[in-house]
Tab-separated table of C-alpha atoms in Angstrom:
chain	number	residue	atom	x	y	z
A	1	MET	CA	12.157	4.049	0.659
A	2	LEU	CA	16.022	3.584	-0.045
A	3	PHE	CA	15.381	3.496	-3.700
A	4	PHE	CA	13.577	6.963	-3.384
A	5	LEU	CA	16.018	8.453	-1.281
A	6	ILE	CA	18.949	7.609	-3.506
A	7	GLY	CA	16.961	7.999	-6.772
A	8	TYR	CA	15.159	11.200	-6.523
A	9	PRO	CA	18.144	13.438	-6.307
A	10	LEU	CA	19.802	11.872	-9.167
A	11	LEU	CA	16.911	12.194	-11.348
A	12	ARG	CA	15.010	15.387	-10.282
A	13	ASP	CA	17.384	17.605	-12.638
A	14	LYS	CA	16.541	15.458	-15.660
A	15	TYR	CA	12.782	14.642	-15.741
A	16	SER	CA	9.428	15.904	-13.861
A	17	ASP	CA	8.641	14.797	-10.298
A	18	ALA	CA	5.845	12.158	-11.766
A	19	LYS	CA	8.356	10.692	-14.204
A	20	VAL	CA	10.728	10.452	-11.132
A	21	PHE	CA	8.133	9.258	-8.896
A	22	LYS	CA	6.932	6.357	-11.590
A	23	TYR	CA	10.506	5.420	-12.104
A	24	ILE	CA	11.488	4.812	-8.625
A	25	PHE	CA	7.924	3.384	-7.534
A	26	TYR	CA	7.208	0.987	-10.354
A	27	PRO	CA	10.399	-1.252	-9.837
A	28	VAL	CA	9.376	-1.228	-6.200
A	29	LEU	CA	5.639	-2.054	-6.758
A	30	ALA	CA	6.580	-4.695	-8.986
A	31	VAL	CA	8.717	-6.635	-6.540
A	32	LYS	CA	6.246	-6.248	-3.807
A	33	LEU	CA	3.529	-7.593	-6.400
A	34	LEU	CA	5.869	-10.530	-6.662
A	35	ILE	CA	6.331	-11.087	-3.298
A	36	ASN	CA	2.716	-10.516	-2.499
A	37	CYS	CA	1.611	-13.417	-4.969
A	38	ILE	CA	3.878	-15.947	-3.452
A	39	SER	CA	2.524	-14.904	0.107
A	40	ILE	CA	-0.796	-14.820	-0.916
A	41	TYR	CA	-0.481	-18.516	-2.489
A	42	LEU	CA	1.321	-19.361	1.077
A	43	TYR	CA	-1.813	-18.279	2.976
A	44	LEU	CA	-4.270	-20.045	0.437
A	45	ALA	CA	-2.275	-23.378	0.505
A	46	ASN	CA	-2.389	-23.297	4.088
A	47	ILE	CA	1.497	-23.445	4.033
A	48	SER	CA	3.903	-22.871	7.186
A	49	ILE	CA	7.477	-22.282	6.985
A	50	PHE	CA	9.395	-22.080	10.190
A	51	VAL	CA	13.029	-21.025	9.975
A	52	ILE	CA	15.271	-21.243	13.326
A	53	LYS	CA	18.251	-19.211	12.417
A	54	ASN	CA	20.758	-17.945	15.655
A	55	ASN	CA	18.517	-19.623	17.926
A	56	ILE	CA	15.522	-17.506	16.785
A	57	LEU	CA	12.262	-18.837	15.128
A	58	ASP	CA	10.896	-16.968	11.969
A	59	PHE	CA	7.527	-17.674	10.446
A	60	LEU	CA	6.966	-17.614	6.996
A	61	GLY	CA	3.340	-18.393	5.066
A	62	ILE	CA	0.474	-18.836	7.431
A	63	ARG	CA	0.752	-18.817	11.251
A	64	TYR	CA	-2.369	-19.639	13.400
A	65	VAL	CA	-2.648	-17.661	16.367
A	66	GLY	CA	-4.656	-18.313	19.305
A	67	ILE	CA	-7.455	-16.208	20.435
A	68	ALA	CA	-10.322	-16.269	23.123
A	69	GLY	CA	-12.345	-19.256	23.784
A	70	ASN	CA	-9.742	-22.008	22.473
A	71	ARG	CA	-10.139	-20.693	18.865
A	72	TYR	CA	-7.369	-19.825	16.401
A	73	THR	CA	-7.094	-17.027	13.538
A	74	PRO	CA	-4.952	-17.254	10.677
A	75	LEU	CA	-2.027	-14.327	10.345
A	76	LEU	CA	-0.492	-13.926	6.887
A	77	TYR	CA	2.895	-13.635	7.183
A	78	GLY	CA	3.890	-14.538	4.177
A	79	LEU	CA	7.556	-13.772	2.995
A	80	TYR	CA	8.063	-11.277	5.910
A	81	LYS	CA	8.965	-11.565	9.331
A	82	ASP	CA	6.042	-9.349	10.620
A	83	PRO	CA	2.321	-8.699	9.343
A	84	ASN	CA	1.795	-5.777	11.077
A	85	PHE	CA	5.144	-4.464	8.869
A	86	THR	CA	3.822	-5.692	5.937
A	87	ALA	CA	0.160	-4.142	6.296
A	88	MET	CA	1.764	-0.745	7.207
A	89	ILE	CA	4.007	-1.175	4.191
A	90	GLY	CA	0.651	-2.331	2.024
A	91	VAL	CA	-1.448	0.804	3.405
A	92	SER	CA	1.454	2.985	2.352
A	93	LEU	CA	1.596	1.580	-1.080
A	94	ILE	CA	-2.367	1.806	-1.804
A	95	PHE	CA	-2.227	5.376	-0.899
A	96	ILE	CA	0.486	6.131	-3.115
A	97	SER	CA	-0.892	4.081	-5.904
A	98	ILE	CA	-4.166	5.781	-5.619
A	99	TYR	CA	-2.356	9.285	-5.653
A	100	ILE	CA	-0.329	8.261	-8.640
A	101	TYR	CA	-3.463	7.182	-10.315
A	102	ILE	CA	-5.424	10.333	-9.555
A	103	SER	CA	-2.740	13.171	-10.468
A	104	ASN	CA	-1.855	11.386	-13.348
A	105	LYS	CA	-5.088	9.743	-14.597
A	106	ASN	CA	-4.786	11.322	-18.404
A	107	ASN	CA	-1.021	10.340	-18.644
A	108	LEU	CA	-1.182	6.825	-17.781
A	109	SER	CA	-0.970	3.966	-20.150
A	110	TYR	CA	-3.334	0.770	-20.174
A	111	LYS	CA	-0.824	-1.362	-18.835
A	112	GLU	CA	0.153	1.420	-16.025
A	113	ARG	CA	-3.542	1.668	-14.724
A	114	LEU	CA	-3.709	-1.993	-14.944
A	115	PHE	CA	-0.782	-2.465	-12.965
A	116	ILE	CA	-1.838	0.054	-10.142
A	117	TYR	CA	-5.457	-1.961	-10.188
A	118	ILE	CA	-3.674	-5.267	-9.590
A	119	SER	CA	-1.231	-3.909	-6.973
A	120	VAL	CA	-3.885	-2.143	-5.362
A	121	ILE	CA	-5.764	-5.201	-5.032
A	122	LEU	CA	-3.139	-7.364	-4.134
A	123	GLU	CA	-2.037	-4.912	-1.244
A	124	PHE	CA	-5.545	-4.742	-0.039
A	125	ILE	CA	-5.717	-8.565	0.204
A	126	MET	CA	-2.489	-8.640	2.010
A	127	VAL	CA	-3.495	-5.741	4.373
A	128	SER	CA	-6.888	-7.767	5.324
A	129	PHE	CA	-4.929	-11.294	5.624
A	130	SER	CA	-2.705	-9.846	7.955
A	131	ASN	CA	-5.092	-8.678	10.424
A	132	SER	CA	-3.415	-5.744	11.566
A	133	ARG	CA	-5.226	-3.396	13.772
A	134	GLY	CA	-2.229	-0.612	13.343
A	135	ALA	CA	-2.426	-0.346	9.616
A	136	LEU	CA	-6.366	-0.239	9.805
A	137	TYR	CA	-6.314	2.537	12.109
A	138	SER	CA	-3.420	4.331	10.132
A	139	ALA	CA	-5.602	3.953	7.396
A	140	LEU	CA	-8.526	5.385	8.777
A	141	ALA	CA	-6.669	8.442	10.229
A	142	VAL	CA	-5.436	9.488	6.512
A	143	VAL	CA	-8.572	8.967	5.113
A	144	PHE	CA	-10.206	11.278	8.072
A	145	VAL	CA	-7.662	13.875	7.362
A	146	ILE	CA	-8.513	13.706	3.877
A	147	LEU	CA	-11.897	14.136	4.292
A	148	ILE	CA	-11.104	17.481	6.969
A	149	MET	CA	-8.975	18.831	4.130
A	150	ILE	CA	-11.555	18.498	1.345
A	151	ILE	CA	-14.349	19.567	3.839
A	152	LEU	CA	-12.158	23.195	4.949
A	153	ASN	CA	-11.184	23.592	1.305
A	154	ARG	CA	-14.804	23.491	0.182
A	155	TYR	CA	-15.740	25.626	3.075
A	156	ARG	CA	-13.028	28.575	2.006
A	157	LEU	CA	-14.785	28.477	-1.395
A	158	LYS	CA	-18.025	28.445	-0.003
A	159	ASN	CA	-19.005	25.528	-1.884
A	160	ILE	CA	-19.215	22.706	0.970
A	161	PHE	CA	-22.132	20.959	-0.035
A	162	SER	CA	-21.733	20.769	-3.730
A	163	LYS	CA	-20.971	17.723	-5.497
A	164	SER	CA	-18.877	19.151	-8.200
A	165	THR	CA	-15.039	18.910	-8.375
A	166	MET	CA	-12.927	21.046	-6.128
A	167	LYS	CA	-10.912	23.916	-7.493
A	168	ARG	CA	-7.341	24.391	-5.825
A	169	VAL	CA	-6.570	27.698	-4.079
């Protein structure tokens, strides 16, 4: 987000919004992709790292959390301090990646499309392994709002039951 706030005003006069978005979003996605690969490796290898700093215990890797009935469920902390934060950022990046793919489908190279596919898959794995209900509810709310917008747009066009593509009004 910080990259976007700094970079957008500097680049918007020189490039189109789609190009600016790519220049800012792709480096963030690449760094997140690397961190996600390391985090998923920690989870699959069952590696837990405990860091004590200033009398505060931080978890990295995988952490087992007790649930009812004396059972435990693994949570993916990865290289982040909070799995809920990780999942919320992951859901946001999934939607941004899908938006970039849909809006620029014809202008994306094969490498860019592959990069987006891999990042969406890894973000989905991160969100799934973090067991974040907040991220799940946020994703469901966004999907619900998008569906309502599609239905309202088709209703406005009197084309609500058609499978054809939407026309923008």
